[in-house]
Each structure stands twice: as structure tokens, then as C-alpha cells.
Amino acid sequence: MATGAAHSWLTSTKSAKSSSSTIMFGGSRSNSRESIHFMCHHHHHRPKFQGCCLSMNGCQTQRMKQHPTHTTAVNNVGTIETRSLPSVASPAMAMDSLNSAISHLVSHPPFTPSGIIRLQVPIEEQIEAMDWLHSQSDLLLPRCFFSGRPTHPYHANANNLVSVAGLGSAIFFRQLHPFSYNDWISIKRFLSETCPFIRAYGAIRFNAKGQVSSEWLPFGSFYFVIPQVEFDELEGTSMLAATIAWDNALSWPWENAINALQATLRKVVLARSTRVVPTADIDPLSWLACLQVEGANAYQFLLQPPNAPAFIGNTPEQLFHRKFLHITSEALAGTRARGASAALDRQIELDLLSSPKDDIEFTIVRETIRSKLESTPDNNLSVEQAVCENVLVKPTKAIRKLPRIQHLFAQLTGRLQSEEDEFEILSSLHPSPAVCGFPTEEAQLLIAETEVFDRGMYAGPVGWFGGGESEFAVGIRSALVEKDVGALIYAGTGIVEGSNSYLEWDELELKTSQIKVSKWVRPYDRYHIEVVFWTKALIMNKLLSLLVAQSSRSNDTACD
């Protein structure tokens, strides 16, 4: 173990930043190892949220025996259907159309014992999904939000989603065991290429084998939801949708599903054009809205199950995007601030491109992702065939610029052998060296042994599954936000040979500057913020364990 080196690194960091940080060594969990004490509030009480009716859990209660070659086929539910209603001029008219269509469904129920039906109404004006979600009661849970990247040219069309906001659950998928192939099958049962907007949004824990802390327990090891009521912000238009899912085998018949949907719709209100921040609480939606300044190169997300805090984030890192058999992934590493002028910005860019330390970190990340895309599945070793073919890296090393920071960047593309390999790709790419370390197995073990807090969904996959398309980002630059309690902000930095403690701390400050409360959130909302940082090991063949904790009041800092 390299705890002596870690202590030395932390000591130098503390000396460098003593005016703004608190680093405390508390009682260790073993006699041979020091540990970090994190200055954060305990969750003594969490109010019980009342809102949307809980629907069925689409995962099997007991884990099914998994075939070693993953040959289990997706046995879709009896009905998968999208019904598009005529376009209307306003959200109010869209709600009327949905209620009429649901009344027709009540009098003309389907005959299949299981299924999912989405009713959608196009709205002729573009309304921000964030505004619609912000106008709803924060007691309506679960809720979710996802804003992805602009559409890639190879699958452009007139109905591209910009952002999605969802309330309630037509069906949810949650278990405490690690996300498995059979859990993936359970989700895919309700999805079809013919219904591209029926999607399951959610996230997976960074380490599903670790003990789940109390604040992350409602999320389980993974949590996905197909919303009951969904507002889609499209390019130039909008859409309001309602989804009903039922399955007699899961003790959730049609009657239960339709009653739950109608109950949720009665609580939904129309969008408003202004955002109102509560006077005493941190508002996760207002906080998330300010993160949208990061623009087209970042993902914004929110996931909040019932009786849980909200997991929000603004991540620049894509895990993968799949459109049928075409797949893309990214390598992202190295961080610098943007320059105040074009000349200074270019100088900083050149410094990042020429940095030996950042090149080591970036190369490890890029080549590990390439290797995982080209690897043969562990469960199919008898077949000498990679999950992906024709893997290309272009560009091999470039700069990705965000409004406040810039990173080294490479894009990897390939072609899947089969759409069934989607689960293999997800399982293989997570965790990447950028959020875990390398070699992966040793890094995961060291993190589990050393870190004294639960990462939860931080640095795990966050995104959505669809019928013919799926997209996941890496849940970094994120926070767990709970009213009346506060927030935990998560960020990390890669440590390799040649790392400088002063610069690494500055990188942590830089990364969290974009998620700390901004001018959108008023000063009285900044009272409870707790900031938790950590660094990770990223040294080939020699791992170094580093943990850094900072406790700060966010009313002292704000994003621009």
C-alpha cells in the first residue's frame, strides 16, 4: 500500500491550501491504514414525499440464473405502441388531448396481459423542458431530466430531442444487486425500435459491490424509470406525452396502471416562464438550470426516486452512444481553465497539449477504451470475435473547449457485431481509467479499501436505454442535493507520475467551480453546501491512494 506517499502528498496539499481547506485524519478502519474524515452532515431525518403513485418494479424480485453465454433472448411485452395525436398550439391543449385519449383507452383497453403504450401530443412551439419540470411540485416523484449532445449527422432527423423531463414512473427498475444482463433484459422487454421515444432513464452505481450508504439507498444498485408523464423539448417544437405500462405477471394489471396514470396527470400543471427559488432551501432544478451554461459539449441530468435526494450533474464525458450497430465513445482527460483572451486561451491550450503529465493520463484513458472496444467478451471466449469491429480513433488527441475549462479529447467509433452486445459495451467501458484508475481491478480494490465514503452514482453510467438507440454519460461533476439537509458535490482529478500537489488542488477547484451554486441561486440557498473532493490513482503498475476532502460554505464562492 502507498499510504505513506499519500500522506506526504496530502500534507503538501494542506500546506499549500490551508486557508481554504480542512483535511482531518480520523480513526482508521484497520490498524494499518489511515483514513480521511469527511466534514459533512448526517442524514438524521428525511421527509416522506407524497406524489406520484409507485408503479411496478420491472426487475425480477429474485435474481434469475444467468446463462454464461448471455443467450437469453429479449421476450418483449405483448403490446409496445406509440400513438401520436394531432399537434396543438399550447400545453393546455395538449393536456386536453391526452385526457381524451386516456378516456378512450379506459373504454377500449388492450387485450394483451402485458404492454406499454405511449400517447404523445406535438406542441407547435418550443418550450424548455426545464421550465416545464420546474413548474411542477417537487413532491411529484420520481422525476428525471436529461439533456444530451446535439444530434450526430449520421442519424439526424426533424424530431431530435434536445431535453427530456419526466414525472412519475410507468415502470421502474431497481435492485440492490449489481446491474446484470438479466436486468438489462428486463428493461429491454418494454422497448422497441418502432417506438424510439419510449426510453428508460437512470443511472448505475460506480461500485455496485460496495456497501450502500443511507443517502444513496433509495437509488439501489441501479435505478431506471420510464416516466408516466414526459415533456420533450425538440428542435423547434415540443411534445407532451403520457405512458402506461402493465404486466399481469408482475402483479400490475391494466386497471392499476391506468388509475396510477390518471392520478399523476391530475397533479401535473402547465409550464410557466419564470423560475422561483424557495427562500430557505437549495433548489436542485434551479441549480441544474445554471449548469446549462456549459452548452452543447456537456450533458445535464437529474434523477430523483421517491424518498430520496436529487442526483444532479453537468458532465462533459460520454461513456457511449449507440444508434443501431454504430457506437461512439470518448476519451477525456487533462484539465485547464479557459483564457481571458483569445491569445491567452491559445497559450493555455498549447500548454495542455504539450504537458507530459497530462499526456500520460490521457493516453492511458484513450488506449484503455480502445482495448475494451476491441476486446473479446469474457463470457464468449470460445469465439475469437471482438464486441466491436472497425474501431477508429479520430481525432487521436485534440482539445474540447467548455465555457470555463478545456480538456484533452479523442473520439472512438466502431460497429457492434450485434445489438445484443450493448450490455457488454456498458459493462466493459465502465469504469474507465478517468474515474477509477489503471489497472482497473487493482484500482477498484484500492478505492474500496481506502475511501471511507460511498461514491453512489457519482462516476457511474447515467443516461438512457431505447429500442434502437441508447446513450450514457459518466456521472462526474455532480452533486447529491436534498432540501433541509444540503448537498454533497463530487469531483476528482487524476494523479500520475509528475503530478504537482498545488496544481492538482487547483484542478479540483476548477472542476467544482462549474457546479458550485451560481448567480442563478440566491445567497440564502447557499447555506448548507458541503463540498467533498477526492483524487484517484492513475499510475500504471504502481497505484497511489489519494483522498482529499474540503469543507466550505458555498456563500463564499459563486460561478460566473
Coordinates of C-alpha atoms in Angstrom, one line a residue:
M1 CA 0.0 0.0 0.0
A2 CA 1.2 3.5 -0.7
T3 CA -0.4 5.3 2.2
G4 CA 2.9 6.9 3.2
A5 CA 3.2 8.5 -0.2
A6 CA -0.5 9.5 0.0
H7 CA 0.1 11.1 3.4
S8 CA 3.1 13.0 2.1
W9 CA 1.1 14.3 -0.9
L10 CA -1.8 15.3 1.3
T11 CA 0.5 17.1 3.7
S12 CA 1.9 19.2 0.9
T13 CA -1.5 20.0 -0.4
K14 CA -2.8 21.0 3.1
S15 CA 0.2 23.4 3.5
A16 CA -0.5 24.9 0.1
K17 CA -4.2 25.4 0.6
S18 CA -4.6 25.6 4.4
S19 CA -6.6 28.9 4.2
S20 CA -9.5 27.2 2.3
S21 CA -9.4 23.6 3.3
T22 CA -9.9 21.2 6.2
I23 CA -8.1 17.8 6.0
M24 CA -8.5 15.6 9.0
F25 CA -7.3 12.1 9.7
G26 CA -9.8 10.2 11.8
G27 CA -9.9 6.7 13.2
S28 CA -9.0 4.2 10.6
R29 CA -11.0 1.1 9.8
S30 CA -7.9 -1.0 10.3
N31 CA -4.8 -0.7 12.5
S32 CA -2.5 -0.5 9.4
R33 CA -4.2 2.2 7.4
E34 CA -5.0 5.9 7.9
S35 CA -8.3 7.3 6.7
I36 CA -9.9 10.6 5.9
H37 CA -12.6 12.1 8.0
F38 CA -15.1 14.0 5.8
M39 CA -16.8 17.1 7.2
C40 CA -20.4 16.5 6.1
H41 CA -23.9 16.5 7.6
H42 CA -25.5 13.2 8.6
H43 CA -29.0 12.4 7.3
H44 CA -30.9 12.2 10.5
H45 CA -34.3 12.6 9.0
R46 CA -35.7 12.5 5.5
P47 CA -39.3 13.6 4.9
K48 CA -41.6 11.2 3.2
F49 CA -42.5 12.5 -0.2
Q50 CA -46.1 12.1 -1.4
G51 CA -46.9 12.5 -5.1
C52 CA -47.0 10.1 -8.0
C53 CA -48.2 6.5 -7.4
L54 CA -45.5 3.9 -7.2
S55 CA -45.8 1.6 -10.2
M56 CA -44.4 -1.9 -10.8
N57 CA -40.7 -2.8 -10.5
G58 CA -39.8 -4.3 -13.8
C59 CA -36.9 -6.3 -12.4
Q60 CA -37.5 -9.8 -11.1
T61 CA -37.6 -10.0 -7.3
Q62 CA -35.2 -12.9 -7.3
R63 CA -32.1 -12.9 -9.5
M64 CA -32.6 -15.3 -12.4
K65 CA -29.9 -17.8 -13.2
Q66 CA -27.8 -16.2 -15.8
H67 CA -26.6 -18.2 -18.8
P68 CA -22.8 -18.0 -19.1
T69 CA -23.0 -17.1 -22.8
H70 CA -25.8 -14.5 -22.4
T71 CA -28.0 -16.3 -24.9
T72 CA -31.3 -15.3 -23.2
A73 CA -33.5 -13.6 -25.8
V74 CA -35.5 -10.4 -25.1
N75 CA -39.1 -11.5 -24.7
N76 CA -41.0 -8.3 -25.3
V77 CA -44.2 -7.5 -23.6
G78 CA -47.4 -8.2 -25.6
T79 CA -48.0 -4.6 -26.7
I80 CA -45.5 -1.9 -27.5
E81 CA -47.1 1.1 -29.2
T82 CA -46.8 4.8 -29.7
R83 CA -49.9 6.8 -30.6
S84 CA -49.3 10.2 -32.0
L85 CA -52.2 12.7 -31.6
P86 CA -52.7 15.8 -33.8
S87 CA -50.4 18.7 -33.0
V88 CA -51.8 21.6 -30.9
A89 CA -50.8 25.1 -30.2
S90 CA -50.2 25.0 -26.4
P91 CA -49.5 22.7 -23.4
A92 CA -53.1 23.3 -22.2
M93 CA -54.5 21.9 -25.4
A94 CA -52.0 19.0 -25.3
M95 CA -53.2 18.1 -21.8
D96 CA -56.8 18.1 -23.1
S97 CA -55.9 15.8 -25.9
L98 CA -54.1 13.4 -23.6
N99 CA -57.1 13.2 -21.2
S100 CA -59.4 12.5 -24.1
A101 CA -57.1 9.8 -25.4
I102 CA -56.8 8.2 -22.0
S103 CA -60.6 8.2 -21.6
H104 CA -60.7 6.3 -24.9
L105 CA -58.2 3.8 -23.5
V106 CA -60.3 3.3 -20.4
S107 CA -63.3 2.3 -22.5
H108 CA -61.2 0.3 -25.0
P109 CA -58.5 -1.5 -23.0
P110 CA -55.9 -3.7 -24.8
F111 CA -56.3 -7.5 -24.7
T112 CA -52.7 -8.4 -24.0
P113 CA -51.6 -9.3 -20.5
S114 CA -48.6 -7.0 -20.7
G115 CA -47.6 -4.0 -22.6
I116 CA -46.6 -0.3 -22.8
I117 CA -48.5 2.4 -24.7
R118 CA -47.2 6.0 -25.2
L119 CA -49.6 8.8 -26.1
Q120 CA -47.9 11.9 -27.4
V121 CA -49.1 15.3 -28.5
P122 CA -46.8 17.6 -30.5
I123 CA -46.9 21.2 -29.5
E124 CA -46.2 23.8 -32.2
E125 CA -43.9 26.0 -30.1
Q126 CA -40.6 25.1 -28.5
I127 CA -40.8 25.2 -24.7
E128 CA -37.9 24.3 -22.5
A129 CA -38.3 21.0 -20.7
M130 CA -36.5 22.5 -17.7
D131 CA -39.2 25.2 -17.4
W132 CA -41.9 22.6 -17.5
L133 CA -40.3 20.5 -14.9
H134 CA -39.7 23.5 -12.7
S135 CA -43.4 24.4 -12.8
Q136 CA -44.3 21.0 -11.2
S137 CA -44.5 20.3 -7.5
D138 CA -41.2 19.0 -6.1
L139 CA -43.4 16.4 -4.3
L140 CA -44.1 14.7 -7.6
L141 CA -41.6 11.9 -7.5
P142 CA -39.8 10.1 -9.1
R143 CA -38.7 12.8 -11.6
C144 CA -35.9 12.9 -14.1
F145 CA -34.2 15.2 -16.6
F146 CA -31.7 14.5 -19.3
S147 CA -30.2 16.9 -21.8
G148 CA -27.8 15.3 -24.3
R149 CA -25.5 16.4 -27.0
P150 CA -26.6 17.8 -30.4
T151 CA -27.6 15.1 -32.8
H152 CA -24.8 13.5 -34.8
P153 CA -25.1 13.9 -38.6
Y154 CA -25.3 10.2 -39.3
H155 CA -28.7 9.9 -37.6
A156 CA -30.2 13.5 -37.9
N157 CA -33.9 13.9 -38.3
A158 CA -36.6 16.5 -37.7
N159 CA -37.6 15.0 -34.3
N160 CA -34.4 15.2 -32.4
L161 CA -34.7 15.5 -28.6
V162 CA -33.0 18.4 -27.0
S163 CA -34.0 17.8 -23.4
V164 CA -36.4 15.4 -21.7
A165 CA -38.2 16.0 -18.3
G166 CA -40.2 13.2 -16.7
L167 CA -42.6 12.7 -13.8
G168 CA -43.8 9.5 -12.2
S169 CA -43.0 6.0 -13.3
A170 CA -44.9 4.0 -15.8
I171 CA -42.5 1.3 -14.7
F172 CA -39.2 1.5 -12.8
F173 CA -36.3 -0.8 -12.5
R174 CA -34.4 -1.0 -9.2
Q175 CA -32.4 -3.7 -7.3
L176 CA -29.6 -3.8 -4.7
H177 CA -27.6 -6.4 -6.6
P178 CA -25.2 -5.3 -9.3
F179 CA -26.7 -4.5 -12.7
S180 CA -26.8 -7.7 -14.6
Y181 CA -27.6 -9.0 -18.1
N182 CA -31.0 -10.2 -16.9
D183 CA -31.8 -6.7 -15.5
W184 CA -30.9 -5.3 -18.9
I185 CA -33.2 -7.9 -20.5
S186 CA -36.0 -6.7 -18.1
I187 CA -35.6 -3.2 -19.3
K188 CA -35.4 -4.1 -23.0
R189 CA -38.7 -6.0 -22.7
F190 CA -40.5 -2.7 -22.7
L191 CA -38.5 -1.0 -25.5
S192 CA -38.7 -1.3 -29.3
E193 CA -37.0 0.3 -32.3
T194 CA -40.5 1.2 -33.6
C195 CA -41.1 3.4 -30.6
P196 CA -37.9 5.4 -30.3
F197 CA -39.2 7.9 -27.6
I198 CA -40.1 5.1 -25.1
R199 CA -36.9 5.3 -23.1
A200 CA -35.7 4.2 -19.6
Y201 CA -33.7 7.0 -17.9
G202 CA -31.4 6.3 -15.0
A203 CA -28.0 5.6 -13.5
I204 CA -25.8 2.8 -12.2
R205 CA -23.6 2.9 -9.1
F206 CA -19.9 3.3 -9.5
N207 CA -19.2 0.3 -7.4
A208 CA -22.2 -2.0 -7.2
K209 CA -20.4 -4.4 -4.9
G210 CA -19.7 -1.9 -2.2
Q211 CA -21.9 -1.1 0.8
V212 CA -24.7 1.4 0.0
S213 CA -24.8 4.4 2.3
S214 CA -28.1 5.8 3.6
E215 CA -28.2 8.8 1.3
W216 CA -27.9 6.5 -1.8
L217 CA -30.1 3.7 -0.6
P218 CA -33.3 4.8 -2.5
F219 CA -31.3 4.6 -5.7
G220 CA -30.4 1.0 -5.1
S221 CA -27.5 -0.5 -7.2
F222 CA -29.2 0.9 -10.2
Y223 CA -32.3 2.9 -10.9
F224 CA -34.1 3.4 -14.2
V225 CA -37.5 4.8 -14.9
I226 CA -39.9 5.1 -17.9
P227 CA -41.8 8.3 -17.0
Q228 CA -45.6 8.3 -16.7
V229 CA -45.7 11.9 -17.9
E230 CA -43.0 13.3 -20.1
F231 CA -42.2 16.7 -21.6
D232 CA -39.9 16.6 -24.6
E233 CA -38.1 19.7 -25.9
L234 CA -37.4 19.1 -29.6
E235 CA -35.6 21.2 -32.2
G236 CA -38.2 23.9 -32.9
T237 CA -41.2 22.2 -31.2
S238 CA -42.2 20.4 -28.0
M239 CA -44.2 17.3 -27.1
L240 CA -46.3 16.3 -24.1
A241 CA -46.6 12.5 -23.6
A242 CA -48.2 10.0 -21.2
T243 CA -47.1 6.4 -20.9
I244 CA -48.9 3.5 -19.4
A245 CA -47.2 0.1 -18.7
W246 CA -48.8 -3.1 -17.3
D247 CA -47.8 -6.7 -16.7
N248 CA -50.1 -9.2 -15.1
A249 CA -47.0 -11.4 -14.3
L250 CA -45.6 -8.6 -12.2
S251 CA -48.9 -8.0 -10.3
W252 CA -49.5 -4.7 -12.1
P253 CA -52.6 -5.2 -14.3
W254 CA -54.1 -2.7 -16.7
E255 CA -56.5 -1.3 -14.1
N256 CA -53.8 -0.4 -11.7
A257 CA -51.7 1.2 -14.4
I258 CA -54.5 3.4 -15.8
N259 CA -55.6 4.5 -12.4
A260 CA -52.0 5.5 -11.4
L261 CA -51.5 7.5 -14.7
Q262 CA -54.8 9.4 -14.2
A263 CA -53.8 10.2 -10.6
T264 CA -50.5 11.6 -11.7
L265 CA -52.0 13.7 -14.6
R266 CA -54.3 15.4 -12.1
K267 CA -51.3 16.7 -10.3
V268 CA -49.4 18.0 -13.3
V269 CA -49.6 21.7 -14.0
L270 CA -48.8 23.7 -17.2
A271 CA -45.4 25.2 -17.9
R272 CA -44.6 28.7 -16.6
S273 CA -42.0 31.1 -17.9
T274 CA -40.3 32.1 -14.7
R275 CA -38.3 30.2 -12.1
V276 CA -39.0 30.7 -8.4
V277 CA -36.4 29.7 -5.9
P278 CA -37.6 28.7 -2.4
T279 CA -36.5 31.1 0.3
A280 CA -35.0 28.6 2.6
D281 CA -33.9 25.5 0.6
I282 CA -31.5 24.6 -2.0
D283 CA -33.5 24.0 -5.2
P284 CA -31.9 21.3 -7.3
L285 CA -33.7 22.4 -10.5
S286 CA -32.6 26.0 -10.2
W287 CA -29.1 24.7 -9.6
L288 CA -29.3 22.4 -12.6
A289 CA -30.5 25.2 -14.8
C290 CA -27.4 27.2 -14.2
L291 CA -25.3 24.3 -15.3
Q292 CA -26.7 24.6 -18.8
V293 CA -24.3 27.4 -19.5
E294 CA -21.8 24.6 -20.3
G295 CA -23.6 24.4 -23.6
A296 CA -23.6 21.8 -26.3
N297 CA -20.5 19.8 -25.1
A298 CA -21.9 18.7 -21.8
Y299 CA -24.7 16.6 -20.5
Q300 CA -27.1 17.8 -17.8
F301 CA -29.1 15.3 -15.7
L302 CA -31.3 14.9 -12.7
L303 CA -32.6 11.7 -11.2
Q304 CA -34.7 11.6 -8.0
P305 CA -36.5 8.5 -6.8
P306 CA -39.2 8.7 -4.2
N307 CA -38.0 9.5 -0.6
A308 CA -34.6 10.4 -2.0
P309 CA -32.3 13.4 -2.6
A310 CA -31.8 14.6 -6.2
F311 CA -28.7 13.5 -8.1
I312 CA -27.8 16.2 -10.5
G313 CA -24.8 16.8 -12.7
N314 CA -23.2 18.5 -15.6
T315 CA -20.7 16.1 -17.2
P316 CA -18.6 16.6 -20.3
E317 CA -17.7 12.9 -20.6
Q318 CA -19.6 10.5 -22.8
L319 CA -19.4 6.8 -21.9
F320 CA -21.0 5.6 -25.2
H321 CA -23.7 6.4 -27.7
R322 CA -25.3 3.6 -29.7
K323 CA -27.5 4.0 -32.8
F324 CA -28.4 0.5 -34.0
L325 CA -25.0 -1.0 -34.6
H326 CA -23.0 2.2 -34.7
I327 CA -21.2 3.1 -31.5
T328 CA -19.1 6.1 -30.3
S329 CA -17.2 6.6 -27.2
E330 CA -14.8 9.3 -25.9
A331 CA -11.5 9.7 -24.0
L332 CA -11.4 12.8 -21.9
A333 CA -8.5 13.8 -19.6
G334 CA -6.4 16.7 -18.6
T335 CA -7.9 20.0 -17.4
R336 CA -7.1 23.6 -17.8
A337 CA -9.0 26.9 -17.4
R338 CA -10.1 29.0 -20.4
G339 CA -8.1 32.1 -21.1
A340 CA -9.4 35.6 -20.6
S341 CA -8.4 36.5 -24.2
A342 CA -8.0 34.5 -27.4
A343 CA -4.2 34.7 -27.2
L344 CA -4.1 33.5 -23.6
D345 CA -6.6 30.8 -24.3
R346 CA -4.4 29.5 -27.2
Q347 CA -1.4 29.6 -24.9
I348 CA -3.2 27.5 -22.3
E349 CA -4.3 25.1 -25.0
L350 CA -0.8 24.6 -26.2
D351 CA 0.4 24.1 -22.6
L352 CA -2.2 21.3 -22.2
L353 CA -1.3 19.7 -25.5
S354 CA 2.5 19.6 -24.6
S355 CA 2.2 18.6 -20.9
P356 CA 3.9 15.2 -20.4
K357 CA 1.9 14.5 -17.2
D358 CA -1.4 15.1 -19.0
D359 CA -0.3 13.1 -22.0
I360 CA 0.4 10.1 -19.8
E361 CA -3.1 10.3 -18.2
F362 CA -4.8 10.9 -21.5
T363 CA -3.0 8.1 -23.3
I364 CA -3.9 5.6 -20.6
V365 CA -7.6 6.6 -20.8
R366 CA -7.7 6.5 -24.6
E367 CA -5.9 3.3 -25.1
T368 CA -7.8 1.5 -22.4
I369 CA -11.1 2.5 -24.0
R370 CA -9.8 1.3 -27.4
S371 CA -8.7 -2.0 -25.9
K372 CA -12.1 -2.5 -24.3
L373 CA -14.0 -1.8 -27.5
E374 CA -11.8 -4.3 -29.4
S375 CA -11.8 -7.0 -26.7
T376 CA -13.5 -10.4 -26.8
P377 CA -16.3 -10.8 -24.2
D378 CA -15.3 -12.8 -21.2
N379 CA -18.4 -14.9 -21.5
N380 CA -17.7 -15.9 -25.1
L381 CA -14.0 -16.8 -25.1
S382 CA -14.6 -19.7 -27.5
V383 CA -15.4 -17.3 -30.2
E384 CA -12.4 -15.2 -31.3
Q385 CA -14.5 -12.1 -32.2
A386 CA -14.4 -8.7 -30.7
V387 CA -17.5 -6.9 -29.5
C388 CA -16.7 -4.0 -31.9
E389 CA -15.2 -4.1 -35.3
N390 CA -13.5 -1.3 -37.3
V391 CA -12.6 0.7 -34.2
L392 CA -11.3 4.1 -35.3
V393 CA -9.8 6.9 -33.2
K394 CA -10.3 10.3 -34.7
P395 CA -9.1 12.7 -33.6
T396 CA -6.4 10.9 -31.6
K397 CA -5.7 14.0 -29.5
A398 CA -7.5 17.3 -29.6
I399 CA -8.9 19.9 -27.3
R400 CA -12.5 20.1 -26.2
K401 CA -13.5 23.5 -25.0
L402 CA -16.2 24.3 -22.5
P403 CA -17.1 27.8 -21.4
R404 CA -14.8 27.7 -18.3
I405 CA -12.5 24.8 -18.9
Q406 CA -10.8 22.7 -21.6
H407 CA -9.8 19.1 -21.8
L408 CA -7.7 16.7 -24.0
F409 CA -10.2 14.7 -26.1
A410 CA -10.3 11.8 -28.5
Q411 CA -13.4 10.2 -30.2
L412 CA -13.6 6.4 -30.8
T413 CA -16.1 4.9 -33.2
G414 CA -16.9 1.3 -34.1
R415 CA -19.5 -1.1 -35.2
L416 CA -21.1 -3.7 -32.9
Q417 CA -21.4 -7.3 -34.0
S418 CA -24.9 -7.4 -32.6
E419 CA -27.3 -5.0 -30.8
E420 CA -27.3 -7.6 -28.0
D421 CA -23.7 -6.6 -27.3
E422 CA -24.9 -3.3 -25.8
F423 CA -24.8 -4.8 -22.3
E424 CA -21.2 -6.0 -23.0
I425 CA -20.2 -2.5 -24.0
L426 CA -21.7 -0.9 -20.9
S427 CA -20.2 -3.5 -18.6
S428 CA -16.8 -3.2 -20.3
L429 CA -16.4 0.6 -20.6
H430 CA -17.4 1.3 -17.0
P431 CA -15.4 2.2 -15.1
S432 CA -12.9 4.0 -17.3
P433 CA -9.4 4.9 -16.1
A434 CA -10.5 8.5 -15.9
V435 CA -12.8 7.8 -12.9
C436 CA -11.2 4.7 -11.5
G437 CA -7.5 4.3 -12.2
F438 CA -5.4 1.7 -14.0
P439 CA -5.1 -1.2 -13.9
T440 CA -8.8 -1.3 -13.3
E441 CA -9.1 -4.3 -10.9
E442 CA -6.3 -3.1 -8.6
A443 CA -7.7 0.5 -8.7
Q444 CA -11.2 -0.7 -7.8
L445 CA -9.9 -2.7 -4.9
L446 CA -7.8 0.1 -3.6
I447 CA -10.7 2.6 -3.8
A448 CA -13.0 0.2 -1.9
E449 CA -10.4 -0.4 0.8
T450 CA -9.4 3.3 1.2
E451 CA -12.3 5.6 0.5
V452 CA -14.5 6.0 3.6
F453 CA -17.5 7.4 1.8
D454 CA -19.9 6.0 -0.7
R455 CA -19.5 7.3 -4.3
G456 CA -23.0 6.1 -5.1
M457 CA -23.9 7.0 -8.7
Y458 CA -21.0 9.5 -8.9
A459 CA -18.7 8.5 -11.7
G460 CA -21.2 5.7 -12.7
P461 CA -23.1 5.5 -16.0
V462 CA -26.0 7.9 -16.3
G463 CA -28.3 8.1 -19.3
W464 CA -31.0 6.1 -21.1
F465 CA -31.8 2.8 -22.9
G466 CA -34.0 2.9 -26.0
G467 CA -35.2 0.4 -28.6
G468 CA -32.7 1.1 -31.3
E469 CA -30.6 3.7 -29.6
S470 CA -29.0 4.3 -26.2
E471 CA -26.7 6.9 -24.7
F472 CA -24.8 7.1 -21.4
A473 CA -22.5 9.7 -19.9
V474 CA -20.2 9.4 -17.0
G475 CA -21.7 10.9 -13.9
I476 CA -18.9 13.3 -12.9
R477 CA -19.2 17.0 -11.9
S478 CA -22.2 16.0 -9.9
A479 CA -24.0 16.6 -6.6
L480 CA -26.5 14.9 -4.3
V481 CA -29.0 17.6 -3.2
E482 CA -31.6 17.3 -0.5
K483 CA -33.8 20.1 0.8
D484 CA -33.3 21.0 4.5
V485 CA -30.1 19.0 4.6
G486 CA -27.7 20.4 2.0
A487 CA -25.6 19.0 -0.8
L488 CA -22.6 16.9 -1.5
I489 CA -20.5 18.0 -4.5
Y490 CA -18.3 15.4 -6.2
A491 CA -15.2 15.9 -8.4
G492 CA -11.9 14.2 -8.9
T493 CA -8.5 14.5 -10.5
G494 CA -6.1 12.0 -12.0
I495 CA -2.8 11.5 -10.3
V496 CA 0.1 10.2 -12.3
E497 CA 3.9 10.4 -12.0
G498 CA 4.9 14.0 -12.3
S499 CA 1.7 15.3 -10.6
N500 CA 2.1 18.5 -8.6
S501 CA 0.0 18.9 -5.4
Y502 CA -0.6 22.6 -5.9
L503 CA -1.8 22.1 -9.5
E504 CA -4.0 19.1 -8.6
W505 CA -5.8 21.0 -5.9
D506 CA -6.3 23.9 -8.3
E507 CA -7.8 21.4 -10.8
L508 CA -10.3 20.2 -8.2
E509 CA -11.3 23.8 -7.5
L510 CA -11.6 24.5 -11.2
K511 CA -13.8 21.4 -11.8
T512 CA -16.1 22.2 -8.9
S513 CA -16.4 25.8 -9.8
Q514 CA -18.8 25.0 -12.6
I515 CA -21.2 23.1 -10.2
K516 CA -21.0 25.2 -7.1
V517 CA -24.0 27.4 -6.7
S518 CA -24.2 30.2 -9.3
K519 CA -25.7 33.6 -9.6
W520 CA -29.0 31.8 -10.5
V521 CA -29.3 30.6 -6.9
R522 CA -29.7 33.3 -4.3
P523 CA -27.4 33.7 -1.3
Y524 CA -29.8 32.2 1.2
D525 CA -29.8 28.9 -0.8
R526 CA -26.0 28.6 -0.3
Y527 CA -26.1 27.9 3.4
H528 CA -25.9 24.1 3.7
I529 CA -23.4 23.3 0.9
E530 CA -20.8 20.7 1.7
V531 CA -18.1 20.1 -0.8
V532 CA -16.4 16.7 -0.9
F533 CA -13.5 16.1 -3.2
W534 CA -11.3 13.1 -3.8
T535 CA -8.5 12.2 -6.2
K536 CA -7.9 8.8 -7.6
A537 CA -4.9 6.7 -8.6
L538 CA -3.9 6.6 -12.2
I539 CA -0.4 5.1 -12.2
M540 CA 0.3 2.0 -14.3
N541 CA 1.6 -0.9 -12.2
K542 CA 2.0 1.2 -9.1
L543 CA -1.2 2.6 -7.5
L544 CA -1.1 5.6 -5.2
S545 CA -4.1 6.1 -3.0
L546 CA -5.1 9.8 -2.6
L547 CA -8.1 11.3 -0.8
V548 CA -8.7 15.0 -0.4
A549 CA -11.6 16.5 1.5
Q550 CA -12.6 20.1 1.5
S551 CA -15.4 21.6 3.7
S552 CA -16.5 25.0 2.5
R553 CA -19.5 27.3 2.7
S554 CA -20.7 28.0 -0.8
N555 CA -21.8 31.5 0.1
D556 CA -18.1 32.4 -0.3
T557 CA -17.9 31.4 -3.9
A558 CA -20.2 31.5 -6.9
C559 CA -20.0 30.6 -10.6
D560 CA -19.9 33.3 -13.2

